[in-house]
RNA sequence: GGAGCCGUAGUUCAGCUCGGUCCAGAACGCCGGCCUGUCACGCCGGAGGUCGCGGGUUCGAAUCCCGUCGGCUCCGCCA
C-alpha cells in the first residue's frame, strides 16, 4: 500500500546535509539508491538531485510501522523519510560519499511509489546501450553524469543571458513556423491546414529574421534557439539543435569577434572556472587549408602539412612529377615516431587516404640513419637531404605524401593528420584551443550544380575592397573565387562551434550576390523578397554570429557526442526511441491537410 | 546514396571461426529465505530467453547463405 505525500515537505536535499545538521529533525524525499537489509537494521541510501545520504531504520529505535515498510523498499522506490541526523558510530563512516560521516535515523518512512525491474542500472559508469538509454531516458537522466551535463547546459544558458543582456542585447523570439528557403540544408516542412497545399518550414536558423530585427532598430538581438535541418545525422549533428544566436547593428568583424570572445570567456569562467586567454588566435581560411588541410583545424597538436611541390617536380618519381606537370601539388606530413608503423599499418593509412579521394600514398621511413621506402630510389642523395630538411625529418619518423590536385591533397592530408593524431594518441586532453578562421572566399564553384554556391550563406557581405569584383565575377571564375567574404568561424579543438559574418545591408549588393549565385530575380523575390524589401527601408550595416550550443557544451563536459548533452536526442535515423516519433497519423489528420501519402509498403 | 562495426535473459556480455555434446551460459539485477552497522553488504535457493525479424541450405542452425529492420561510427550531404 502506497503512502500519500499529503503535506509532507522536504527540509533539505540529501546531499545538502552536513555535520552541522547533527541533532536536527529533517524530512527528505527522493529515491532508494540502494537498500541493505541485515535482518535487523536496514540501511537505505536516499538519493535526490543533490546527492545521497544513508537512512538507518533500526527496529530498536524506529517505530515498528516504519521498520515493516523499510523491509519492502527496493531500488528506485520513491520514499520520504522523517528522522534525526546523527553522527555515524565510530568506524562506520563512509569516505566514498560526501555525507559519509552522518546518517538519518528514520522515524517516519513513506513509500510514495514503487519501481519495476530496471532496464538500465542507475550507475555513474555507462554500460547500457544507447538505444536502451534513449528509450528510458528518464532513468538515464537519474544518472549523475547525465544530470551533470544538463546542469552545465543550464548554467551555460544562464551565463549567456547574463552576459548578453548585460551588453545591451535584447532577447527576441523568432518564428518556428516560417518559410522554406532554397540554398542550404533540406527543410523540415509543416503542412498548412488553412491553405491546403502550402507548407511552412521549420527554420534552419533565425538568419533572415535576425537581420530584419536589425532593420527594425533592435540594434542588439540574441536568442537561445532551436534550429532544424533535415540532413543525415552524426555524433555532432542532430536534426534539431540549439544555437546561441546574436546580431549587432553598426558592427564590423572586430565588434562581433570581441563580443563572441567575451561571451565564451564569461561562460568558461562562470561555468567551469576557467580563465581563457583572449584574444583567440586567428588564421585565414587559406592558411588553415594549406597548413592543416581543413577549415577547422585542431591546434592541440602540431603536424603541419609541408609543401614539397618544387622538389617533387625534379625527382624521377613519375607520380610526383606528373602531378606537378598537371598543375597539382605534392605535400607531406611528418609523423613523429611513425617509423615503428608496420607495413600493414602503413597500408591501412593508404586505404584510409583512398577513402577520401587519394589515388595512393607515398611514404618514407627514417630509421637507422637512412631512408627506407619503395620510392627512395627515385631521389638523389641531394634530394633526400633536401627532403629531410623540408620535412624536419629525424630518426624514427615516418613521412607520408599525397600528390594530387590542390583540393584533394589538402583534404586527404587533413583527414590523415587527424586520423594519425587519434591513432598515436598525441592529442592532449584538457586543452582549449580556440581559433578564428577568417578571410573565407565568398563563393566556391559547385561541379555538380555547375554554379557558384555561397561558402557561408547568400547574405554574407563581400569584403569592401572586393565589391567591385562582383560586376565581372560571373564571367571570370578565378576572379569570383578571389572574392573574400566578411565571414568568420570559431573553432575549438578541431570542431566548428560558431560562425558568422557581416551581412549585406544594401539591396544593390545583395542583388549582385544573388546573380553570382545563379539565383534569378524572380526566385530571389519569391524566396527572400521580404528580406530584400527590408533592406530597401534603411537597413543598418550589421553582422552577428551563432554558436552551436550543443557542440560547445559537449566539448566543455568532454562528451563524445552531442546526444550526451541533449535531454531527448534522436537516433541516427532521426527516431526518438522514447516517444516513438516520427509515427503515422490518422487518415482524418491527413485529409484535413489535403495530403495523400505514397508508401512503398502499407503501414503495419 | 555508400562503407564498416553491432544485435543472444531486465542489463552487460560469452558462445558463432570449425553446425550436433546448447530444449543456450556467466555476471549484475530481480524473486524467496537467513543475517543488527552495512555501504558494490554477505550466505543459501529460485525464476527468467521468439539467440532482432523473414527466408534459404541441412537429417539438424544462435552458429552457414540471402534479404530485411534497428543501433553506432564514418563518407556523401549539413548555406
mmCIF file of N, CA, C and O in Angstrom, chain A residues 279-369:
data_model
loop_
_atom_site.group_PDB
_atom_site.id
_atom_site.type_symbol
_atom_site.label_atom_id
_atom_site.label_comp_id
_atom_site.label_asym_id
_atom_site.label_seq_id
_atom_site.Cartn_x
_atom_site.Cartn_y
_atom_site.Cartn_z
ATOM 1 N N UNK A 279 43.016 37.778 -26.805
ATOM 2 C CA UNK A 279 42.087 37.298 -27.828
ATOM 3 C C UNK A 279 42.480 35.912 -28.332
ATOM 4 O O UNK A 279 43.609 35.477 -28.152
ATOM 5 N N UNK A 280 41.510 35.249 -28.968
ATOM 6 C CA UNK A 280 41.808 33.948 -29.576
ATOM 7 C C UNK A 280 42.674 34.153 -30.811
ATOM 8 O O UNK A 280 42.649 35.209 -31.449
ATOM 9 N N UNK A 281 43.424 33.107 -31.129
ATOM 10 C CA UNK A 281 44.277 33.119 -32.313
ATOM 11 C C UNK A 281 43.410 33.255 -33.575
ATOM 12 O O UNK A 281 42.267 32.820 -33.596
ATOM 13 N N UNK A 282 43.996 33.847 -34.618
ATOM 14 C CA UNK A 282 43.273 33.942 -35.889
ATOM 15 C C UNK A 282 44.161 33.477 -37.021
ATOM 16 O O UNK A 282 45.338 33.827 -37.058
ATOM 17 N N UNK A 283 43.612 32.696 -37.925
ATOM 18 C CA UNK A 283 44.320 32.410 -39.175
ATOM 19 C C UNK A 283 43.336 32.514 -40.328
ATOM 20 O O UNK A 283 42.122 32.442 -40.136
ATOM 21 N N UNK A 284 43.878 32.692 -41.515
ATOM 22 C CA UNK A 284 42.988 32.802 -42.673
ATOM 23 C C UNK A 284 42.563 31.410 -43.129
ATOM 24 O O UNK A 284 43.208 30.403 -42.809
ATOM 25 N N UNK A 285 41.494 31.404 -43.871
ATOM 26 C CA UNK A 285 40.982 30.166 -44.455
ATOM 27 C C UNK A 285 42.082 29.473 -45.259
ATOM 28 O O UNK A 285 42.317 28.269 -45.131
ATOM 29 N N UNK A 286 42.793 30.263 -46.068
ATOM 30 C CA UNK A 286 43.839 29.724 -46.931
ATOM 31 C C UNK A 286 44.930 29.055 -46.097
ATOM 32 O O UNK A 286 45.370 27.937 -46.386
ATOM 33 N N UNK A 287 45.329 29.750 -45.030
ATOM 34 C CA UNK A 287 46.372 29.211 -44.168
ATOM 35 C C UNK A 287 45.901 27.909 -43.505
ATOM 36 O O UNK A 287 46.669 26.943 -43.383
ATOM 37 N N UNK A 288 44.642 27.895 -43.085
ATOM 38 C CA UNK A 288 44.090 26.693 -42.431
ATOM 39 C C UNK A 288 44.150 25.514 -43.383
ATOM 40 O O UNK A 288 44.598 24.420 -43.027
ATOM 41 N N UNK A 289 43.702 25.738 -44.612
ATOM 42 C CA UNK A 289 43.693 24.664 -45.599
ATOM 43 C C UNK A 289 45.112 24.211 -45.899
ATOM 44 O O UNK A 289 45.411 23.009 -45.921
ATOM 45 N N UNK A 290 46.024 25.156 -46.120
ATOM 46 C CA UNK A 290 47.358 24.783 -46.579
ATOM 47 C C UNK A 290 48.222 24.208 -45.457
ATOM 48 O O UNK A 290 49.104 23.405 -45.706
ATOM 49 N N UNK A 291 47.972 24.625 -44.226
ATOM 50 C CA UNK A 291 48.764 24.088 -43.110
ATOM 51 C C UNK A 291 48.168 22.834 -42.491
ATOM 52 O O UNK A 291 48.889 21.985 -41.980
ATOM 53 N N UNK A 292 46.829 22.764 -42.471
ATOM 54 C CA UNK A 292 46.186 21.671 -41.742
ATOM 55 C C UNK A 292 45.213 20.851 -42.584
ATOM 56 O O UNK A 292 44.662 19.861 -42.115
ATOM 57 N N UNK A 293 44.949 21.304 -43.801
ATOM 58 C CA UNK A 293 44.084 20.531 -44.691
ATOM 59 C C UNK A 293 42.609 20.582 -44.331
ATOM 60 O O UNK A 293 41.834 19.745 -44.774
ATOM 61 N N UNK A 294 42.227 21.541 -43.510
ATOM 62 C CA UNK A 294 40.824 21.642 -43.109
ATOM 63 C C UNK A 294 40.540 23.076 -42.682
ATOM 64 O O UNK A 294 41.455 23.807 -42.295
ATOM 65 N N UNK A 295 39.262 23.464 -42.725
ATOM 66 C CA UNK A 295 38.919 24.805 -42.266
ATOM 67 C C UNK A 295 38.528 24.786 -40.785
ATOM 68 O O UNK A 295 38.039 25.784 -40.255
ATOM 69 N N UNK A 296 38.726 23.631 -40.134
ATOM 70 C CA UNK A 296 38.516 23.586 -38.673
ATOM 71 C C UNK A 296 39.636 22.795 -38.017
ATOM 72 O O UNK A 296 39.412 21.724 -37.450
ATOM 73 N N UNK A 297 40.843 23.334 -38.100
ATOM 74 C CA UNK A 297 41.995 22.582 -37.607
ATOM 75 C C UNK A 297 42.022 22.453 -36.081
ATOM 76 O O UNK A 297 41.575 23.345 -35.366
ATOM 77 N N UNK A 298 42.539 21.324 -35.655
ATOM 78 C CA UNK A 298 42.750 21.083 -34.228
ATOM 79 C C UNK A 298 44.186 21.469 -33.919
ATOM 80 O O UNK A 298 45.125 20.813 -34.367
ATOM 81 N N UNK A 299 44.355 22.538 -33.167
ATOM 82 C CA UNK A 299 45.701 23.047 -32.903
ATOM 83 C C UNK A 299 46.306 22.466 -31.636
ATOM 84 O O UNK A 299 47.351 22.922 -31.175
ATOM 85 N N UNK A 300 45.648 21.452 -31.073
ATOM 86 C CA UNK A 300 46.200 20.869 -29.859
ATOM 87 C C UNK A 300 47.462 20.057 -30.158
ATOM 88 O O UNK A 300 48.172 19.646 -29.268
ATOM 89 N N UNK A 301 47.680 19.793 -31.445
ATOM 90 C CA UNK A 301 48.916 19.104 -31.824
ATOM 91 C C UNK A 301 49.461 19.739 -33.094
ATOM 92 O O UNK A 301 48.727 20.367 -33.848
ATOM 93 N N UNK A 302 50.767 19.558 -33.330
ATOM 94 C CA UNK A 302 51.429 20.238 -34.445
ATOM 95 C C UNK A 302 51.116 19.553 -35.777
ATOM 96 O O UNK A 302 50.076 19.753 -36.342
ATOM 97 N N UNK A 303 52.042 18.807 -36.281
ATOM 98 C CA UNK A 303 51.905 18.037 -37.514
ATOM 99 C C UNK A 303 51.301 18.861 -38.653
ATOM 100 O O UNK A 303 50.173 18.630 -39.081
ATOM 101 N N UNK A 304 52.080 19.821 -39.134
ATOM 102 C CA UNK A 304 51.586 20.646 -40.230
ATOM 103 C C UNK A 304 51.940 20.026 -41.580
ATOM 104 O O UNK A 304 52.919 19.296 -41.707
ATOM 105 N N UNK A 305 51.135 20.342 -42.572
ATOM 106 C CA UNK A 305 51.404 19.858 -43.914
ATOM 107 C C UNK A 305 52.594 20.625 -44.491
ATOM 108 O O UNK A 305 52.709 21.830 -44.292
ATOM 109 N N UNK A 306 53.460 19.899 -45.202
ATOM 110 C CA UNK A 306 54.641 20.534 -45.797
ATOM 111 C C UNK A 306 54.573 20.412 -47.316
ATOM 112 O O UNK A 306 54.359 19.318 -47.852
ATOM 113 N N UNK A 307 54.728 21.544 -47.975
ATOM 114 C CA UNK A 307 54.668 21.561 -49.441
ATOM 115 C C UNK A 307 56.031 21.193 -50.011
ATOM 116 O O UNK A 307 57.026 21.855 -49.745
ATOM 117 N N UNK A 308 56.088 20.103 -50.772
ATOM 118 C CA UNK A 308 57.362 19.720 -51.408
ATOM 119 C C UNK A 308 57.213 19.725 -52.922
ATOM 120 O O UNK A 308 57.933 19.029 -53.644
ATOM 121 N N UNK A 309 56.274 20.523 -53.421
ATOM 122 C CA UNK A 309 55.998 20.529 -54.862
ATOM 123 C C UNK A 309 57.237 20.851 -55.682
ATOM 124 O O UNK A 309 57.500 20.206 -56.714
ATOM 125 N N UNK A 310 58.020 21.855 -55.245
ATOM 126 C CA UNK A 310 59.191 22.242 -56.040
ATOM 127 C C UNK A 310 60.198 21.101 -56.126
ATOM 128 O O UNK A 310 60.756 20.827 -57.180
ATOM 129 N N UNK A 311 60.401 20.424 -55.029
ATOM 130 C CA UNK A 311 61.301 19.271 -55.009
ATOM 131 C C UNK A 311 60.730 18.134 -55.856
ATOM 132 O O UNK A 311 61.429 17.480 -56.628
ATOM 133 N N UNK A 312 59.426 17.932 -55.720
ATOM 134 C CA UNK A 312 58.768 16.811 -56.381
ATOM 135 C C UNK A 312 58.833 16.928 -57.897
ATOM 136 O O UNK A 312 58.861 15.918 -58.610
ATOM 137 N N UNK A 313 58.893 18.138 -58.411
ATOM 138 C CA UNK A 313 58.909 18.291 -59.865
ATOM 139 C C UNK A 313 60.242 17.824 -60.444
ATOM 140 O O UNK A 313 60.328 17.512 -61.633
ATOM 141 N N UNK A 314 61.280 17.755 -59.610
ATOM 142 C CA UNK A 314 62.608 17.369 -60.096
ATOM 143 C C UNK A 314 62.911 15.889 -59.945
ATOM 144 O O UNK A 314 63.807 15.375 -60.586
ATOM 145 N N UNK A 315 62.196 15.207 -59.049
ATOM 146 C CA UNK A 315 62.553 13.807 -58.813
ATOM 147 C C UNK A 315 62.043 12.919 -59.930
ATOM 148 O O UNK A 315 61.111 13.273 -60.664
ATOM 149 N N UNK A 316 62.680 11.748 -60.020
ATOM 150 C CA UNK A 316 62.365 10.818 -61.108
ATOM 151 C C UNK A 316 61.005 10.147 -60.940
ATOM 152 O O UNK A 316 60.467 9.580 -61.870
ATOM 153 N N UNK A 317 60.482 10.195 -59.733
ATOM 154 C CA UNK A 317 59.236 9.502 -59.424
ATOM 155 C C UNK A 317 58.083 10.112 -60.231
ATOM 156 O O UNK A 317 57.717 11.257 -60.076
ATOM 157 N N UNK A 318 57.554 9.272 -61.126
ATOM 158 C CA UNK A 318 56.587 9.757 -62.104
ATOM 159 C C UNK A 318 55.319 10.310 -61.458
ATOM 160 O O UNK A 318 54.784 11.338 -61.878
ATOM 161 N N UNK A 319 54.853 9.624 -60.414
ATOM 162 C CA UNK A 319 53.626 10.063 -59.740
ATOM 163 C C UNK A 319 53.775 11.513 -59.269
ATOM 164 O O UNK A 319 52.855 12.316 -59.406
ATOM 165 N N UNK A 320 54.978 11.817 -58.766
ATOM 166 C CA UNK A 320 55.212 13.166 -58.260
ATOM 167 C C UNK A 320 55.319 14.193 -59.396
ATOM 168 O O UNK A 320 54.574 15.178 -59.430
ATOM 169 N N UNK A 321 56.247 13.946 -60.324
ATOM 170 C CA UNK A 321 56.474 14.996 -61.317
ATOM 171 C C UNK A 321 55.316 15.131 -62.314
ATOM 172 O O UNK A 321 55.058 16.222 -62.813
ATOM 173 N N UNK A 322 54.604 14.039 -62.541
ATOM 174 C CA UNK A 322 53.420 14.133 -63.404
ATOM 175 C C UNK A 322 52.338 15.012 -62.770
ATOM 176 O O UNK A 322 51.701 15.814 -63.443
ATOM 177 N N UNK A 323 52.159 14.801 -61.463
ATOM 178 C CA UNK A 323 51.155 15.585 -60.744
ATOM 179 C C UNK A 323 51.456 17.077 -60.861
ATOM 180 O O UNK A 323 50.565 17.888 -61.116
ATOM 181 N N UNK A 324 52.742 17.405 -60.699
ATOM 182 C CA UNK A 324 53.132 18.812 -60.791
ATOM 183 C C UNK A 324 52.880 19.346 -62.207
ATOM 184 O O UNK A 324 52.332 20.434 -62.386
ATOM 185 N N UNK A 325 53.254 18.522 -63.189
ATOM 186 C CA UNK A 325 53.070 18.947 -64.582
ATOM 187 C C UNK A 325 51.610 19.238 -64.879
ATOM 188 O O UNK A 325 51.272 20.139 -65.645
ATOM 189 N N UNK A 326 50.737 18.464 -64.247
ATOM 190 C CA UNK A 326 49.300 18.644 -64.494
ATOM 191 C C UNK A 326 48.707 19.764 -63.655
ATOM 192 O O UNK A 326 47.483 19.919 -63.608
ATOM 193 N N UNK A 327 49.572 20.462 -62.921
ATOM 194 C CA UNK A 327 49.065 21.586 -62.138
ATOM 195 C C UNK A 327 48.676 21.221 -60.722
ATOM 196 O O UNK A 327 48.080 22.032 -60.012
ATOM 197 N N UNK A 328 49.008 20.002 -60.312
ATOM 198 C CA UNK A 328 48.698 19.585 -58.947
ATOM 199 C C UNK A 328 49.825 19.939 -57.988
ATOM 200 O O UNK A 328 50.747 20.679 -58.344
ATOM 201 N N UNK A 329 49.733 19.434 -56.781
ATOM 202 C CA UNK A 329 50.754 19.697 -55.778
ATOM 203 C C UNK A 329 51.126 18.402 -55.061
ATOM 204 O O UNK A 329 50.395 17.405 -55.139
ATOM 205 N N UNK A 330 52.278 18.436 -54.408
ATOM 206 C CA UNK A 330 52.684 17.301 -53.579
ATOM 207 C C UNK A 330 52.972 17.836 -52.181
ATOM 208 O O UNK A 330 53.751 18.775 -52.023
ATOM 209 N N UNK A 331 52.287 17.255 -51.207
ATOM 210 C CA UNK A 331 52.519 17.683 -49.832
ATOM 211 C C UNK A 331 52.669 16.480 -48.920
ATOM 212 O O UNK A 331 52.206 15.387 -49.241
ATOM 213 N N UNK A 332 53.332 16.730 -47.814
ATOM 214 C CA UNK A 332 53.598 15.612 -46.913
ATOM 215 C C UNK A 332 53.322 15.953 -45.467
ATOM 216 O O UNK A 332 53.111 17.108 -45.094
ATOM 217 N N UNK A 333 53.316 14.888 -44.656
ATOM 218 C CA UNK A 333 53.163 15.002 -43.211
ATOM 219 C C UNK A 333 54.329 14.265 -42.580
ATOM 220 O O UNK A 333 54.670 13.167 -43.024
ATOM 221 N N UNK A 334 54.910 14.852 -41.560
ATOM 222 C CA UNK A 334 55.918 14.130 -40.808
ATOM 223 C C UNK A 334 55.264 13.532 -39.576
ATOM 224 O O UNK A 334 54.857 14.249 -38.671
ATOM 225 N N UNK A 335 55.170 12.207 -39.568
ATOM 226 C CA UNK A 335 54.577 11.526 -38.428
ATOM 227 C C UNK A 335 55.705 11.181 -37.469
ATOM 228 O O UNK A 335 56.476 10.243 -37.689
ATOM 229 N N UNK A 336 55.799 11.960 -36.418
ATOM 230 C CA UNK A 336 56.878 11.768 -35.449
ATOM 231 C C UNK A 336 56.749 10.385 -34.814
ATOM 232 O O UNK A 336 55.666 9.984 -34.402
ATOM 233 N N UNK A 337 57.881 9.681 -34.761
ATOM 234 C CA UNK A 337 57.940 8.328 -34.185
ATOM 235 C C UNK A 337 57.054 7.356 -34.967
ATOM 236 O O UNK A 337 56.590 6.348 -34.433
ATOM 237 N N UNK A 338 56.794 7.677 -36.241
ATOM 238 C CA UNK A 338 55.916 6.829 -37.044
ATOM 239 C C UNK A 338 56.648 5.689 -37.728
ATOM 240 O O UNK A 338 56.025 4.807 -38.307
ATOM 241 N N UNK A 339 57.975 5.699 -37.646
ATOM 242 C CA UNK A 339 58.742 4.650 -38.336
ATOM 243 C C UNK A 339 58.457 3.278 -37.747
ATOM 244 O O UNK A 339 58.703 2.260 -38.376
ATOM 245 N N UNK A 340 57.893 3.274 -36.549
ATOM 246 C CA UNK A 340 57.570 1.979 -35.918
ATOM 247 C C UNK A 340 56.327 1.336 -36.542
ATOM 248 O O UNK A 340 56.017 0.179 -36.256
ATOM 249 N N UNK A 341 55.618 2.105 -37.393
ATOM 250 C CA UNK A 341 54.445 1.527 -38.048
ATOM 251 C C UNK A 341 54.860 0.333 -38.906
ATOM 252 O O UNK A 341 55.843 0.387 -39.641
ATOM 253 N N UNK A 342 54.075 -0.735 -38.813
ATOM 254 C CA UNK A 342 54.341 -1.896 -39.649
ATOM 255 C C UNK A 342 53.866 -1.605 -41.070
ATOM 256 O O UNK A 342 53.128 -0.659 -41.313
ATOM 257 N N UNK A 343 54.280 -2.469 -41.971
ATOM 258 C CA UNK A 343 53.837 -2.343 -43.354
ATOM 259 C C UNK A 343 52.314 -2.383 -43.432
ATOM 260 O O UNK A 343 51.690 -1.647 -44.179
ATOM 261 N N UNK A 344 51.731 -3.248 -42.597
ATOM 262 C CA UNK A 344 50.278 -3.386 -42.565
ATOM 263 C C UNK A 344 49.607 -2.078 -42.123
ATOM 264 O O UNK A 344 48.601 -1.659 -42.687
ATOM 265 N N UNK A 345 50.215 -1.456 -41.108
ATOM 266 C CA UNK A 345 49.636 -0.212 -40.614
ATOM 267 C C UNK A 345 49.727 0.896 -41.668
ATOM 268 O O UNK A 345 48.831 1.719 -41.810
ATOM 269 N N UNK A 346 50.854 0.879 -42.398
ATOM 270 C CA UNK A 346 51.009 1.879 -43.458
ATOM 271 C C UNK A 346 49.987 1.628 -44.569
ATOM 272 O O UNK A 346 49.381 2.566 -45.098
ATOM 273 N N UNK A 347 49.781 0.347 -44.877
ATOM 274 C CA UNK A 347 48.759 0.022 -45.879
ATOM 275 C C UNK A 347 47.383 0.492 -45.438
ATOM 276 O O UNK A 347 46.575 0.950 -46.250
ATOM 277 N N UNK A 348 47.132 0.385 -44.144
ATOM 278 C CA UNK A 348 45.842 0.845 -43.631
ATOM 279 C C UNK A 348 45.698 2.359 -43.789
ATOM 280 O O UNK A 348 44.625 2.856 -44.105
ATOM 281 N N UNK A 349 46.821 3.061 -43.563
ATOM 282 C CA UNK A 349 46.805 4.504 -43.771
ATOM 283 C C UNK A 349 46.513 4.831 -45.232
ATOM 284 O O UNK A 349 45.754 5.752 -45.547
ATOM 285 N N UNK A 350 47.116 4.052 -46.119
ATOM 286 C CA UNK A 350 46.895 4.261 -47.551
ATOM 287 C C UNK A 350 45.424 4.059 -47.905
ATOM 288 O O UNK A 350 44.830 4.869 -48.619
ATOM 289 N N UNK A 351 44.844 2.991 -47.366
ATOM 290 C CA UNK A 351 43.415 2.738 -47.610
ATOM 291 C C UNK A 351 42.572 3.883 -47.082
ATOM 292 O O UNK A 351 41.588 4.291 -47.705
ATOM 293 N N UNK A 352 42.975 4.370 -45.912
ATOM 294 C CA UNK A 352 42.245 5.483 -45.307
ATOM 295 C C UNK A 352 42.309 6.695 -46.236
ATOM 296 O O UNK A 352 41.297 7.343 -46.499
ATOM 297 N N UNK A 353 43.513 6.969 -46.758
ATOM 298 C CA UNK A 353 43.689 8.107 -47.667
ATOM 299 C C UNK A 353 42.831 7.946 -48.912
ATOM 300 O O UNK A 353 42.240 8.907 -49.407
ATOM 301 N N UNK A 354 42.742 6.718 -49.388
ATOM 302 C CA UNK A 354 41.967 6.465 -50.612
ATOM 303 C C UNK A 354 40.477 6.718 -50.395
ATOM 304 O O UNK A 354 39.762 7.111 -51.318
ATOM 305 N N UNK A 355 40.020 6.493 -49.155
ATOM 306 C CA UNK A 355 38.602 6.745 -48.847
ATOM 307 C C UNK A 355 38.229 8.199 -49.100
ATOM 308 O O UNK A 355 37.077 8.523 -49.344
ATOM 309 N N UNK A 356 39.237 9.063 -49.003
ATOM 310 C CA UNK A 356 38.953 10.486 -49.156
ATOM 311 C C UNK A 356 39.370 11.015 -50.523
ATOM 312 O O UNK A 356 39.485 12.214 -50.718
ATOM 313 N N UNK A 357 39.630 10.090 -51.436
ATOM 314 C CA UNK A 357 39.856 10.503 -52.804
ATOM 315 C C UNK A 357 41.291 10.447 -53.279
ATOM 316 O O UNK A 357 41.578 10.783 -54.424
ATOM 317 N N UNK A 358 42.222 10.032 -52.419
ATOM 318 C CA UNK A 358 43.618 9.916 -52.863
ATOM 319 C C UNK A 358 43.756 8.715 -53.788
ATOM 320 O O UNK A 358 43.039 7.732 -53.649
ATOM 321 N N UNK A 359 44.662 8.840 -54.733
ATOM 322 C CA UNK A 359 44.906 7.705 -55.610
ATOM 323 C C UNK A 359 45.896 6.756 -54.960
ATOM 324 O O UNK A 359 45.951 5.566 -55.272
ATOM 325 N N UNK A 360 46.699 7.304 -54.074
ATOM 326 C CA UNK A 360 47.673 6.479 -53.377
ATOM 327 C C UNK A 360 48.350 7.318 -52.326
ATOM 328 O O UNK A 360 48.020 8.496 -52.149
ATOM 329 N N UNK A 361 49.285 6.694 -51.598
ATOM 330 C CA UNK A 361 50.016 7.443 -50.596
ATOM 331 C C UNK A 361 51.460 6.976 -50.591
ATOM 332 O O UNK A 361 51.730 5.786 -50.417
ATOM 333 N N UNK A 362 52.378 7.902 -50.842
ATOM 334 C CA UNK A 362 53.807 7.558 -50.793
ATOM 335 C C UNK A 362 54.302 7.716 -49.363
ATOM 336 O O UNK A 362 53.749 8.508 -48.605
ATOM 337 N N UNK A 363 55.326 6.927 -49.005
ATOM 338 C CA UNK A 363 55.828 7.039 -47.635
ATOM 339 C C UNK A 363 57.320 6.752 -47.572
ATOM 340 O O UNK A 363 57.872 6.060 -48.435
ATOM 341 N N UNK A 364 57.947 7.320 -46.578
ATOM 342 C CA UNK A 364 59.374 7.089 -46.353
ATOM 343 C C UNK A 364 59.611 6.955 -44.859
ATOM 344 O O UNK A 364 59.196 7.809 -44.074
ATOM 345 N N UNK A 365 60.276 5.877 -44.486
ATOM 346 C CA UNK A 365 60.649 5.694 -43.081
ATOM 347 C C UNK A 365 62.061 6.218 -42.871
ATOM 348 O O UNK A 365 62.931 5.990 -43.713
ATOM 349 N N UNK A 366 62.263 6.902 -41.755
ATOM 350 C CA UNK A 366 63.620 7.306 -41.404
ATOM 351 C C UNK A 366 64.052 6.417 -40.249
ATOM 352 O O UNK A 366 63.592 6.605 -39.113
ATOM 353 N N UNK A 367 64.893 5.427 -40.564
ATOM 354 C CA UNK A 367 65.334 4.560 -39.471
ATOM 355 C C UNK A 367 66.773 4.119 -39.731
ATOM 356 O O UNK A 367 67.187 3.980 -40.884
ATOM 357 N N UNK A 368 67.467 3.920 -38.666
ATOM 358 C CA UNK A 368 68.882 3.539 -38.720
ATOM 359 C C UNK A 368 69.663 4.482 -39.615
ATOM 360 O O UNK A 368 70.505 4.065 -40.419
ATOM 361 N N UNK A 369 69.327 5.746 -39.497
ATOM 362 C CA UNK A 369 70.108 6.765 -40.184
ATOM 363 C C UNK A 369 69.854 6.906 -41.667
ATOM 364 O O UNK A 369 70.477 7.721 -42.339
#
